[in-house]
Short mmCIF file of C-alpha atoms in Angstrom, two decimals:
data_model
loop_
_atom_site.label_atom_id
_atom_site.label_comp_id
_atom_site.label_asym_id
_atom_site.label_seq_id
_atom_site.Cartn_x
_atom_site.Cartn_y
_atom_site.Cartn_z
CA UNK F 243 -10.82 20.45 18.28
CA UNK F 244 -9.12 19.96 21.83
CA UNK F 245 -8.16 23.21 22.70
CA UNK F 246 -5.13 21.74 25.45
CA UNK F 247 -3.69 20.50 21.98
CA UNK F 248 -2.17 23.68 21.60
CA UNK F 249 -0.46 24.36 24.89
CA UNK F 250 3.62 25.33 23.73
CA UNK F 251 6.37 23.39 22.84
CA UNK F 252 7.20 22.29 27.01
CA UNK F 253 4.79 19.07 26.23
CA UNK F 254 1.48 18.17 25.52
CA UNK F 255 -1.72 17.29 27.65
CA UNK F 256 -1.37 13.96 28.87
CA UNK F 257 -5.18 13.32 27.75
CA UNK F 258 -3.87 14.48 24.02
CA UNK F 259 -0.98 11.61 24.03
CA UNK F 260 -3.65 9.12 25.00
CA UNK F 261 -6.08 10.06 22.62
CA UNK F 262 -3.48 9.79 20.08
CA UNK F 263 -2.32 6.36 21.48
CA UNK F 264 -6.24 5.36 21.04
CA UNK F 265 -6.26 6.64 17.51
CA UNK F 266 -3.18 4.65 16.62
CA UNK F 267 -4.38 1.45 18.21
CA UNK F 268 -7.33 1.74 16.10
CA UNK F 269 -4.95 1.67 12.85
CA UNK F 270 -2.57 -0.83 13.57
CA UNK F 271 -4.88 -3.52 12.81
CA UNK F 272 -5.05 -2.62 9.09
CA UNK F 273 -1.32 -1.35 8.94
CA UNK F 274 -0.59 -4.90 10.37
CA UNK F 275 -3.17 -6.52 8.28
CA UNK F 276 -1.72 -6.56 4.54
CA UNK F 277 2.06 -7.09 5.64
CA UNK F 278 0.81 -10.27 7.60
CA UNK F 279 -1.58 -11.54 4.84
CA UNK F 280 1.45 -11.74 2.12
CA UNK F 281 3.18 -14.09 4.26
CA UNK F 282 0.06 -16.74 3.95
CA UNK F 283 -0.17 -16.77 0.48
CA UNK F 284 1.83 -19.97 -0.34
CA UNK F 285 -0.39 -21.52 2.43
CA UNK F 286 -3.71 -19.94 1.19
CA UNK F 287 -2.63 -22.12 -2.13
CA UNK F 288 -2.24 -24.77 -0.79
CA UNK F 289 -4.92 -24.99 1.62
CA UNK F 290 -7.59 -23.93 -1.42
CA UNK F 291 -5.47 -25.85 -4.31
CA UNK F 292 -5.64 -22.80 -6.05
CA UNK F 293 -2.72 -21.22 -8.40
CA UNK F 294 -0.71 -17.99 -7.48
CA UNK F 295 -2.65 -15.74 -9.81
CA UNK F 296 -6.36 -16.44 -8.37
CA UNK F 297 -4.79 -16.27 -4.61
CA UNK F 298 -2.78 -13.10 -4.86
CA UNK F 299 -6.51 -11.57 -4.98
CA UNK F 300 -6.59 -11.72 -1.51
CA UNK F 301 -4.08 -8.93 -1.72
CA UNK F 302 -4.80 -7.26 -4.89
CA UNK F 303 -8.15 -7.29 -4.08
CA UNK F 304 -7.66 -5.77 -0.64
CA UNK F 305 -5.69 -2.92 -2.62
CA UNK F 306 -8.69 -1.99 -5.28
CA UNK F 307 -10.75 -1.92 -2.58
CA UNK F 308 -8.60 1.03 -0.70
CA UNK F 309 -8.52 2.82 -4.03
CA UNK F 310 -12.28 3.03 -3.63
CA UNK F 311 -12.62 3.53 0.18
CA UNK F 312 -10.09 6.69 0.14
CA UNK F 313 -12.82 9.49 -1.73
CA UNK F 314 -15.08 8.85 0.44
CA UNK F 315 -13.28 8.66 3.51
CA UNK F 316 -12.83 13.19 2.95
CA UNK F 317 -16.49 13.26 1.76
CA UNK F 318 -17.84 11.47 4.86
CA UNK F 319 -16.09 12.96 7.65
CA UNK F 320 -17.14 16.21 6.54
CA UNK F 321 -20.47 14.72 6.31
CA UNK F 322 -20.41 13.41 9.58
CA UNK F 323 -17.63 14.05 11.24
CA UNK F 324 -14.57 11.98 11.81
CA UNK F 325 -15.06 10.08 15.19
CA UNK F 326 -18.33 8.36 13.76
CA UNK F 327 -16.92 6.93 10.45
CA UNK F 328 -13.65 5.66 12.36
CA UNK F 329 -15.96 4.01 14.50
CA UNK F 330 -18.28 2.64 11.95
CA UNK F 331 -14.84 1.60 9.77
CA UNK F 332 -13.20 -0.29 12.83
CA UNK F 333 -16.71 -1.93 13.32
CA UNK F 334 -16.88 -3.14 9.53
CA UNK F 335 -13.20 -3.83 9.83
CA UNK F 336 -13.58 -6.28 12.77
CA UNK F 337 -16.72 -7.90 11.32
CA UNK F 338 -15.03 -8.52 8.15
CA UNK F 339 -12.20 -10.10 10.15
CA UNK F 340 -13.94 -12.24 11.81
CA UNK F 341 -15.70 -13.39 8.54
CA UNK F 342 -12.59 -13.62 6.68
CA UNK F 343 -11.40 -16.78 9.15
CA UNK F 344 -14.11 -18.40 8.98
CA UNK F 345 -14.04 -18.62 5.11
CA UNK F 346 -14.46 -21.53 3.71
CA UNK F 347 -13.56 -21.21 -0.15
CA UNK F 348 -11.29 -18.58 -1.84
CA UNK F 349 -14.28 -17.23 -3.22
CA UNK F 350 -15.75 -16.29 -0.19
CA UNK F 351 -12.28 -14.91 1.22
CA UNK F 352 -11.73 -13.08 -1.66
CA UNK F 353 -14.98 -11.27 -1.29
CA UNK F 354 -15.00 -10.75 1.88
CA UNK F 355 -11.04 -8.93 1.68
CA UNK F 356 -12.58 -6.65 -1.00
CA UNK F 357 -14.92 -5.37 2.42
CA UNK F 358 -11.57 -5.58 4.43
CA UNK F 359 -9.87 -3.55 2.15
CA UNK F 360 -12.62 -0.99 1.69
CA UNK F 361 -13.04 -0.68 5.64
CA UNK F 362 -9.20 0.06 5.76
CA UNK F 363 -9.13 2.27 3.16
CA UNK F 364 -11.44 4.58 5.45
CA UNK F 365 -9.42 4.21 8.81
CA UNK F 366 -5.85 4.89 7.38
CA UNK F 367 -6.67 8.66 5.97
CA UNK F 368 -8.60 8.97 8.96
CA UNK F 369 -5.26 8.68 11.47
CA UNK F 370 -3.81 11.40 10.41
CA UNK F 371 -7.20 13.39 10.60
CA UNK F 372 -8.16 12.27 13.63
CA UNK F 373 -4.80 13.12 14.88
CA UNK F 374 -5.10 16.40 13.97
CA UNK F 375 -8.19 16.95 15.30
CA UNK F 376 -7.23 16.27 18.74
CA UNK F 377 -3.98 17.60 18.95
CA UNK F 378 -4.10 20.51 16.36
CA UNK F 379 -1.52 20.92 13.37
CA UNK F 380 1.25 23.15 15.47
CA UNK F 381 1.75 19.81 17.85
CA UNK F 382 2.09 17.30 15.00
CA UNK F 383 5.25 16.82 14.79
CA UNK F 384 5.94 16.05 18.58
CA UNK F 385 2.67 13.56 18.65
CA UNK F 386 4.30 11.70 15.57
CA UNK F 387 7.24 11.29 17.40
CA UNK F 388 5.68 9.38 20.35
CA UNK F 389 3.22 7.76 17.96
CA UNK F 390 5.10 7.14 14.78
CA UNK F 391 7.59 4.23 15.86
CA UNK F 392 4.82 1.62 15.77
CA UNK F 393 3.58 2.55 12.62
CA UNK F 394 6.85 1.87 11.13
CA UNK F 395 7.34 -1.12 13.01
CA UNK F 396 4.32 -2.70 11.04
CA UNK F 397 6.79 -3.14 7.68
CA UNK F 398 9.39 -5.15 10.37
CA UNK F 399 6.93 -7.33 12.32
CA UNK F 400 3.81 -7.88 10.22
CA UNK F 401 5.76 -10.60 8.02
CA UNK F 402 7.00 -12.16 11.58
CA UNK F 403 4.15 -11.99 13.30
CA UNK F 404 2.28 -13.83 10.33
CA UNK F 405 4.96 -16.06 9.38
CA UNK F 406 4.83 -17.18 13.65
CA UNK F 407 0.88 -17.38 13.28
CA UNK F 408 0.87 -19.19 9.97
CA UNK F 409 3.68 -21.91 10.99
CA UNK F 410 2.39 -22.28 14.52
CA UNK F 411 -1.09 -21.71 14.40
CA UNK F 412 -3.47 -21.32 11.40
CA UNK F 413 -3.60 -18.94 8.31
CA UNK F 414 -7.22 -18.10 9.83
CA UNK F 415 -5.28 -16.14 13.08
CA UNK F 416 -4.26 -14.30 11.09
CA UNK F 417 -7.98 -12.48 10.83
CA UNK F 418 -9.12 -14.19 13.95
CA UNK F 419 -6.29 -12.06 15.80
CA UNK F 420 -7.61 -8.88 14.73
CA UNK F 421 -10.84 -9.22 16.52
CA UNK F 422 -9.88 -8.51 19.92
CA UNK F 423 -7.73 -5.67 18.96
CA UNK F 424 -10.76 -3.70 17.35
CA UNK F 425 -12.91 -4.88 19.93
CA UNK F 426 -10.48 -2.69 22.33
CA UNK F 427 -9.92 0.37 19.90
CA UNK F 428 -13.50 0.71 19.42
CA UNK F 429 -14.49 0.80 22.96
CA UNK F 430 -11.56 3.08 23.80
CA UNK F 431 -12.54 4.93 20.54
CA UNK F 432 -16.31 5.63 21.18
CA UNK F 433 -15.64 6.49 25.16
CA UNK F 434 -12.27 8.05 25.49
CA UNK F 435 -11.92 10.21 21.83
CA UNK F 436 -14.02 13.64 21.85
CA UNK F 437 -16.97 14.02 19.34
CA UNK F 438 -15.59 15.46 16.39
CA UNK F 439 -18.15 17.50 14.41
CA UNK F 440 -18.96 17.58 10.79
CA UNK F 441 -16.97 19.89 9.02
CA UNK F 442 -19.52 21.00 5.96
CA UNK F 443 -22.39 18.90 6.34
CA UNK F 444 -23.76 19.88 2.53
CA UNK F 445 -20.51 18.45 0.92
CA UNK F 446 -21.47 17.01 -2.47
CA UNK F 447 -19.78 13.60 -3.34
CA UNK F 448 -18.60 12.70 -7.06
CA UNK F 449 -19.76 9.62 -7.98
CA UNK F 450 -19.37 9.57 -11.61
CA UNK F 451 -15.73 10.89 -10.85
CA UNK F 452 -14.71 8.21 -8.56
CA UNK F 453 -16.95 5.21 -10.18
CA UNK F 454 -15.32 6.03 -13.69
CA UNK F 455 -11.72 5.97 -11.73
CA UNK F 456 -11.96 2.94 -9.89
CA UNK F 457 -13.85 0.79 -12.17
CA UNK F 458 -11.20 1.69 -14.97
CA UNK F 459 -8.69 1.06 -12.12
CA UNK F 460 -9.66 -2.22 -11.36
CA UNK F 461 -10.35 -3.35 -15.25
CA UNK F 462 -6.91 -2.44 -16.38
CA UNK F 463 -5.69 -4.72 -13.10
CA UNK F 464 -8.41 -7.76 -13.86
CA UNK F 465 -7.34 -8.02 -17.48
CA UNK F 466 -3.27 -8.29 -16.05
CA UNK F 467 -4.57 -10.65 -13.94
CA UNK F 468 -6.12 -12.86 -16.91
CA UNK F 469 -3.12 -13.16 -18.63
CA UNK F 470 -1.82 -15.91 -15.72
CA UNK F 471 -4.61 -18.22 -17.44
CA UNK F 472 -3.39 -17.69 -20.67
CA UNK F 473 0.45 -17.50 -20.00
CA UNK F 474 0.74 -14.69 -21.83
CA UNK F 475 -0.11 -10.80 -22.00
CA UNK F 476 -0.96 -11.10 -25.85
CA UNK F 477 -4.29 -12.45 -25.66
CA UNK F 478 -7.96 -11.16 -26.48
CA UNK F 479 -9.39 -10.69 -22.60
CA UNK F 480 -6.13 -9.34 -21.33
CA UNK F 481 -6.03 -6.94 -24.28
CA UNK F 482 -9.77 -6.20 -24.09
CA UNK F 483 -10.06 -5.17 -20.52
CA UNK F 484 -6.92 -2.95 -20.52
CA UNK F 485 -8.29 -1.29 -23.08
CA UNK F 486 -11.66 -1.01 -21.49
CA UNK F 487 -9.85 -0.04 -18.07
CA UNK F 488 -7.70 3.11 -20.08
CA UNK F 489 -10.78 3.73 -21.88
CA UNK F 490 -13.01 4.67 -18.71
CA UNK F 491 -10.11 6.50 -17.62
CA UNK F 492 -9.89 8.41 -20.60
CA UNK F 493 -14.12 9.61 -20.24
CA UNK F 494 -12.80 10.48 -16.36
CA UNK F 495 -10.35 12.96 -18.34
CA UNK F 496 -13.16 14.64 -20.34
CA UNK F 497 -15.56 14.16 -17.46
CA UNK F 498 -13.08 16.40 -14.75
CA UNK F 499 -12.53 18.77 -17.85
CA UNK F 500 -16.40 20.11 -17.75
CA UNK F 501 -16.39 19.27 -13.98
CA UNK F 502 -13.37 21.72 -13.73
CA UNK F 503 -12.32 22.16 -9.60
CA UNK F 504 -15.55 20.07 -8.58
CA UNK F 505 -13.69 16.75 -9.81
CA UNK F 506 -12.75 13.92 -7.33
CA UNK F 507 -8.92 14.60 -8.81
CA UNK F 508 -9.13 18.15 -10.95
CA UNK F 509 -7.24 18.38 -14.31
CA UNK F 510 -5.94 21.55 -13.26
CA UNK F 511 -3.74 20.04 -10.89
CA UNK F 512 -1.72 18.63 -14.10
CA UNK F 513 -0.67 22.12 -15.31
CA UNK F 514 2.43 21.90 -12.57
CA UNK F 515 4.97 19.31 -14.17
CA UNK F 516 5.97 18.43 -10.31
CA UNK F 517 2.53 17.14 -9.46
CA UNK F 518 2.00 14.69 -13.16
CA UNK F 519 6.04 13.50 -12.07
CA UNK F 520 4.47 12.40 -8.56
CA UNK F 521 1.19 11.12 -9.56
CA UNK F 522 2.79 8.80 -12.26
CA UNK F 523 5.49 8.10 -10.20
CA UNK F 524 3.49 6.77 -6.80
CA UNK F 525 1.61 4.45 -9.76
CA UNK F 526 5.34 2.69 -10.95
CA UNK F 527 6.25 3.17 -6.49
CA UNK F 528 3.26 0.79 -5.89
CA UNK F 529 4.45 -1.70 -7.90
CA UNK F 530 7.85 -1.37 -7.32
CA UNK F 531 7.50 -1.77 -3.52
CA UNK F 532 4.41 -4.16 -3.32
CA UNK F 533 5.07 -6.41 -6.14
CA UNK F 534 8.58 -8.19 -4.43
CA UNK F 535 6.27 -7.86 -1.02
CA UNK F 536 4.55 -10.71 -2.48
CA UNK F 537 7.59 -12.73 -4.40
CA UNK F 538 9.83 -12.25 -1.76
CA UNK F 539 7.92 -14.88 0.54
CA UNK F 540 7.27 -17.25 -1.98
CA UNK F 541 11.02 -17.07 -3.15
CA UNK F 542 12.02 -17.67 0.50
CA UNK F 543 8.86 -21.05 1.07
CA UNK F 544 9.04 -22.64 -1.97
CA UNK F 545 12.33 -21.93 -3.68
CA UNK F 546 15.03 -22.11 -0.53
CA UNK F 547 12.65 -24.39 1.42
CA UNK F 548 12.21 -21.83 4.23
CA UNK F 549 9.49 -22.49 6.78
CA UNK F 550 6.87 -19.79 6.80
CA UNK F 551 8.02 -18.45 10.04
CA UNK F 552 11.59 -18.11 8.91
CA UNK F 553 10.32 -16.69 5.64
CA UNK F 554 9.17 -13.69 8.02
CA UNK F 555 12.43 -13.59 9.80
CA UNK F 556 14.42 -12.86 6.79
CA UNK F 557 12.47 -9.83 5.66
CA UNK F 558 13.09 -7.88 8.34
CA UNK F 559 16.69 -6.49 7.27
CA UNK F 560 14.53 -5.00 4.59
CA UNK F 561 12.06 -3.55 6.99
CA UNK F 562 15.02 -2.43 9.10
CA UNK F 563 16.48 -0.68 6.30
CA UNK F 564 13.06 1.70 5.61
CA UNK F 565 13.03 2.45 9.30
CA UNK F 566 16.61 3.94 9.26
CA UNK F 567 16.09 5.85 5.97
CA UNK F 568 12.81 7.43 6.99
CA UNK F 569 13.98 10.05 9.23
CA UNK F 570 16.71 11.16 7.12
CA UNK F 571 15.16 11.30 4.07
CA UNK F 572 12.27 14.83 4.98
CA UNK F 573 15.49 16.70 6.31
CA UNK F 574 17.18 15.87 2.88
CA UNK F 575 13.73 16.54 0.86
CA UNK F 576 13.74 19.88 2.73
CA UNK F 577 17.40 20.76 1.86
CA UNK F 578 18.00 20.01 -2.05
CA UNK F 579 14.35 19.03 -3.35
CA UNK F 580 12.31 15.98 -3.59
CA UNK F 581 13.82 14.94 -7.52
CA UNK F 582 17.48 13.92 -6.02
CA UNK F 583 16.49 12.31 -2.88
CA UNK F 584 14.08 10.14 -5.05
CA UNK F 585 16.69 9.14 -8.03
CA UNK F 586 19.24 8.49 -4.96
CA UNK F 587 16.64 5.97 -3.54
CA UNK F 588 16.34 4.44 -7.07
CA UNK F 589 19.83 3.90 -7.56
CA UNK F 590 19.83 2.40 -3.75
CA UNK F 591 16.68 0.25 -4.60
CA UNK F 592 18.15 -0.93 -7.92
CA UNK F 593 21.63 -2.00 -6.53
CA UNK F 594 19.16 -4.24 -3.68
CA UNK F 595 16.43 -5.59 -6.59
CA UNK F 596 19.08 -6.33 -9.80
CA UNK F 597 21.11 -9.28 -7.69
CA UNK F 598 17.51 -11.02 -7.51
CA UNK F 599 17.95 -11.27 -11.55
CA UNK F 600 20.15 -14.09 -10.21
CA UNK F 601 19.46 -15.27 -6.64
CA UNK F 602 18.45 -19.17 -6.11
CA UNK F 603 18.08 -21.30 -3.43
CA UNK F 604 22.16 -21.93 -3.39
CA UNK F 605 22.48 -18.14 -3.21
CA UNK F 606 24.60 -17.72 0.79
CA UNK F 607 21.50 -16.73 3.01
CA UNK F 608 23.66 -13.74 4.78
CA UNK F 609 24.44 -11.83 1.21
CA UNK F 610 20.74 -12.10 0.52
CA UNK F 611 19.90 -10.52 4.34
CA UNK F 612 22.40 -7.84 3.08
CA UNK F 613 20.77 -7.21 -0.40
CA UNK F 614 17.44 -6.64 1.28
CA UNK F 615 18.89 -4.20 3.86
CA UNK F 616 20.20 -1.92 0.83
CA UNK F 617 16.67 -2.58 -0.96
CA UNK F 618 15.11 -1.35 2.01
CA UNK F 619 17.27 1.81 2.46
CA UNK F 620 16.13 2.46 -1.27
CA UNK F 621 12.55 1.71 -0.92
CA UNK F 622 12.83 4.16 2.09
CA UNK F 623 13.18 6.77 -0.29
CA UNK F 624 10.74 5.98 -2.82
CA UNK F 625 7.05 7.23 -1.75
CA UNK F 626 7.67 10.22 0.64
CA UNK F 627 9.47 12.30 -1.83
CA UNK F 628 6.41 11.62 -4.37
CA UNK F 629 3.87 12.48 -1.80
CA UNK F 630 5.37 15.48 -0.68
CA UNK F 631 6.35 17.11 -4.15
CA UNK F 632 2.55 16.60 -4.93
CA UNK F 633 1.54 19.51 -2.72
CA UNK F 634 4.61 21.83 -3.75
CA UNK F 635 3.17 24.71 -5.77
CA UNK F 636 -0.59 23.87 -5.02
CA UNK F 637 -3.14 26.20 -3.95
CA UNK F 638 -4.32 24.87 -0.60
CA UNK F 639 -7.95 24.27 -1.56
CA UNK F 640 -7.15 21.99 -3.66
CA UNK F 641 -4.90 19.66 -0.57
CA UNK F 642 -8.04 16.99 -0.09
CA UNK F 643 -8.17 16.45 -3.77
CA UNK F 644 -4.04 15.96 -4.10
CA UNK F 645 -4.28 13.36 -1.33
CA UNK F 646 -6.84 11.58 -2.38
CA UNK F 647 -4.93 11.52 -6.04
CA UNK F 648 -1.90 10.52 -4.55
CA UNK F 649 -3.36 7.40 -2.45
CA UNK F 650 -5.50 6.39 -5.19
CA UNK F 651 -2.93 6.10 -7.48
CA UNK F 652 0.16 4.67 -4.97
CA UNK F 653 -2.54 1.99 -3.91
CA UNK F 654 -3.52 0.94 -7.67
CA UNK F 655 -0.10 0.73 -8.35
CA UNK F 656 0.46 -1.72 -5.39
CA UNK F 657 -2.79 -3.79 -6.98
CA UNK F 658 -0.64 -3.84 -10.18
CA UNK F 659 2.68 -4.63 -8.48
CA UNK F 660 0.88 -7.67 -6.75
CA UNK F 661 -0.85 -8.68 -9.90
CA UNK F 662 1.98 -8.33 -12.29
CA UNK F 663 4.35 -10.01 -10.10
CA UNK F 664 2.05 -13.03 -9.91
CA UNK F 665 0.83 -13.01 -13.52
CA UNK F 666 4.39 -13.06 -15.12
CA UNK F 667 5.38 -16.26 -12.34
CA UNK F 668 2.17 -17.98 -13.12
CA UNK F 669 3.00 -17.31 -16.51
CA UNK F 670 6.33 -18.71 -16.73
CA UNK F 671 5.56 -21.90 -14.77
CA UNK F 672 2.32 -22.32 -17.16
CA UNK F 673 4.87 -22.48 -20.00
CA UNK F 674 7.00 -24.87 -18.05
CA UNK F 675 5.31 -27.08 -16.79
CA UNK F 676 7.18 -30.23 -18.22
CA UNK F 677 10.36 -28.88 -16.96
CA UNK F 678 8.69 -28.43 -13.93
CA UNK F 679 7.91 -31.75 -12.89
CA UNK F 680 11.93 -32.45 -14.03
CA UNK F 681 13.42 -29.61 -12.26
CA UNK F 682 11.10 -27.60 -9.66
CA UNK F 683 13.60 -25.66 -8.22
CA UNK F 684 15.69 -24.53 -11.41
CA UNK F 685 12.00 -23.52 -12.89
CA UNK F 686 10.83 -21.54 -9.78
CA UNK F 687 14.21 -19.33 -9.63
CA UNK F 688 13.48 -18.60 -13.55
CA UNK F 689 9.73 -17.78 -12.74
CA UNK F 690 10.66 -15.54 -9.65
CA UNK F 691 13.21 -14.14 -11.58
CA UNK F 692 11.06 -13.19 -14.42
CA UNK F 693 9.27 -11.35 -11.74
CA UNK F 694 11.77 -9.07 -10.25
CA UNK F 695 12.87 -8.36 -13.52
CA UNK F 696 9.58 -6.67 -13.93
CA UNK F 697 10.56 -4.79 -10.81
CA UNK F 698 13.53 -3.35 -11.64
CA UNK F 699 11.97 -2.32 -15.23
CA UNK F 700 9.69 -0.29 -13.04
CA UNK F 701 12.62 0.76 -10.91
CA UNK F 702 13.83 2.12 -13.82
CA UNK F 703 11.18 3.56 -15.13
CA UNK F 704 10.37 5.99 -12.00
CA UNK F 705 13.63 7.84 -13.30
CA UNK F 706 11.42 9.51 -15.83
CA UNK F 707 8.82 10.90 -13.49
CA UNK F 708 11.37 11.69 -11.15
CA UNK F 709 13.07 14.50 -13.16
CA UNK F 710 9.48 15.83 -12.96
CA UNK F 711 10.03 16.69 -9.37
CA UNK F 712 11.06 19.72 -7.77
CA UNK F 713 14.97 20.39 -7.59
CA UNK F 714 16.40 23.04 -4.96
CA UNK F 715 19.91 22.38 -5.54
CA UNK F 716 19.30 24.24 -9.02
CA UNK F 717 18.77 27.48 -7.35
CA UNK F 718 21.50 27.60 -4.68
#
């Protein structure tokens, strides 16, 4: 670790702040990445002549591929330190970029996002590592402040920018422009960041742990998925892989009973009601904040007629809405406890989700830019009360295991949101197809519709894990 990291509170080493510029240039490519992709899905439909529910892989399949990336990411920078497998990520991440362009069937992209996703899943744990490592814990707080703005600038700009490359350009800048970026971060990376040693080089890995997880993840989220083709969720393969899915789960449970502490995500974690409320709840957050991600531009293209560059324009009073609730929102988790802070941002999502029940392509376009503002002062307030409760009450062995829990599950739940969101449209339109060809427009408001409907159940539904959480204002 840098030992001028932990100089006192009158500033830090100006080598620290450009290491930790370095480190964030290096992430901003996958932070970017996601937000930008959504935007291209009506054109990757298009362009392939494929429906909604085989595209939206390109995102869901990005997402399942995090889920599996983020257990190892712990395991290998202890193995080998944390420089190395940031550099070897950023490399994969660049490579798979490149290929992902160049694809030239949905197949092919599809595959080549799962190595995207798995890539990204690696470098995003590692910021805050890395960051750590070179500027020690006790000057955290001032490096996030010079280095956290453009991380939550990617929510605002990563629909613009891809809606600008999309309209303007191709869908394939979209990858293409990622190239030169890592090509910078990794040579700034591998000459300008200081070698950061392993941390326990004989650290054992849990393979059955995290191959029973994610494959059950990714079942339960493939058999959703297969309902689109059957326009409906009653059906043999849909009911046959969820049940598959919850049954690998299930042998995780027994598995990480005999495995005790040793598990990828230990049962004994469970026995505080705070941590279950967060882990359940980042599952219903992921959908709840991804799943409109990937309506929302398809509601703006295809129902209102937007181009896909506008489409990005009118997301950003949503993204401008998270930005202004995210500072508040730790000072408030601090002061009365993460339950209230999280039902408030509910009640705040819910009032900017529940008008979409109704919203069509006659709805005025400036009471829409105002629903999405509130929805995005709500959604503000969704994850980081989760995340934090997690580690309330924990032992502080046990914090590797409670992140890795906590993005596992927040990251399958943004697979589902994506894949529910599309299924139930797909759906919908499946079962309407003669009144499609009669009345596109009235059909796709119904089909979106059905869709955020789906989102505020959810919504809804996080009130239950939510009075799991921990409340201060009961012992003031």
């Amino acid at each position: 670790m840098n030992n001028q990291s932990k100089t006192s509170t009158e500033g830090l080493p100006q080598n620290v702040i450009t290491q930790a510029w370095i480190i964030v240039l290096g992430a901003i490519a996958p932070m970017l990445d996601s937000t930008m992709v959504n935007i291209a899905i009506n054109k990757l439909s298009s362009d392939f002549n494929q429906s909604l529910s085989t595209v939206q892989w390109v995102v869901t399949g990005y997402l399942l591929a995090m889920v599996v990336a983020v257990p190892f990411t712990g395991w290998l920078n202890d193995r080998i330190g944390g420089k190395k497998v940031f550099l070897v990520a950023e490399l994969l991440f660049g490579l798979s970029s490149l290929a992902a362009a160049l694809s030239g069937s949905i197949t092919i992209l599809i595959a080549i996002r799962f190595i995207q996703g798995f890539s990204a899943g690696l470098i995003t744990p590692l910021l805050t590592t890395l960051l750590v490592d070179v500027a020690g814990t006790g000057a955290m707080g001032r490096i996030m402040a010079i280095v956290g703005l453009p991380i939550m600038l990617g929510p605002i700009f990563g629909p613009v920018i891809g809606g600008l490359i999309v309209q303007y350009l191709s869908w394939r800048w979209i990858f293409f422009v990622n190239v030169p970026v890592v090509v910078i971060a990794f040579l700034l990376i591998l000459f300008k960041l200081p070698m950061t040693p392993p941390k326990n080089k004989t650290a054992v890995f849990d393979w059955i742990g995290v191959a029973l997880l994610s494959t059950g993840s990714a079942t339960i989220v493939y058999g959703i998925v297969q309902a689109s083709a059957k326009a409906s969720f009653a059906n043999q393969t849909t009911e046959f892989d969820v049940a598959v899915g919850v049954g690998l789960i299930l042998v995780y449970g027994l598995y990480a009973f005999f495995r005790r502490d040793q598990a990828v995500v230990p049962l004994s974690l469970f026995k505080r009601r705070n941590f279950t409320g967060s882990i359940f709840g980042l599952m219903l957050a992921g959908i709840v904040t991804n799943g409109p991600m990937l309506l929302l531009p398809l509601f703006f293209q295809n129902l209102r007629g937007q181009s896909v560059a506008m489409a990005g324009l009118s997301l950003i009073p949503q993204g401008i809405g998270m930005l202004l609730a995210r500072p508040v929102i730790g000072r408030y988790i601090d002061r009365i406890g993460a339950r209230w802070v999280l039902i408030a941002g509910l009640l705040v999502t819910l009032i900017g989700t529940v008008p979409f029940l109704w919203f069509d392509q006659h709805t005025n376009f400036y009471l829409l830019m105002a629903v999405l503002f509130v929805r995005g002062l709500g959604a503000g307030a969704i994850v980081s009360p989760l995340m934090t409760d997690s580690f309330v009450g924990q032992e502080l062995k046990f914090s590797g295991q409670i992140s890795i829990a906590g993005r596992i599950t927040q990251n399958v739940g943004g697979a589902l949101g994506s894949a529910l969101m599309a299924t139930v449209a797909s759906a919908y339109l499946t079962t309407h197809v003669q009144e499609l060809a009669q009345a596109k427009l009235t059909v796709l408001s119904h089909a979106y519709q059905q869709g955020f409907f789906w989102a505020v159940v959810c919504t809804v539904a996080l009130m239950v894990p939510a009075v799991l959480l921990t409340n201060k204002l009961s012992h003031k």
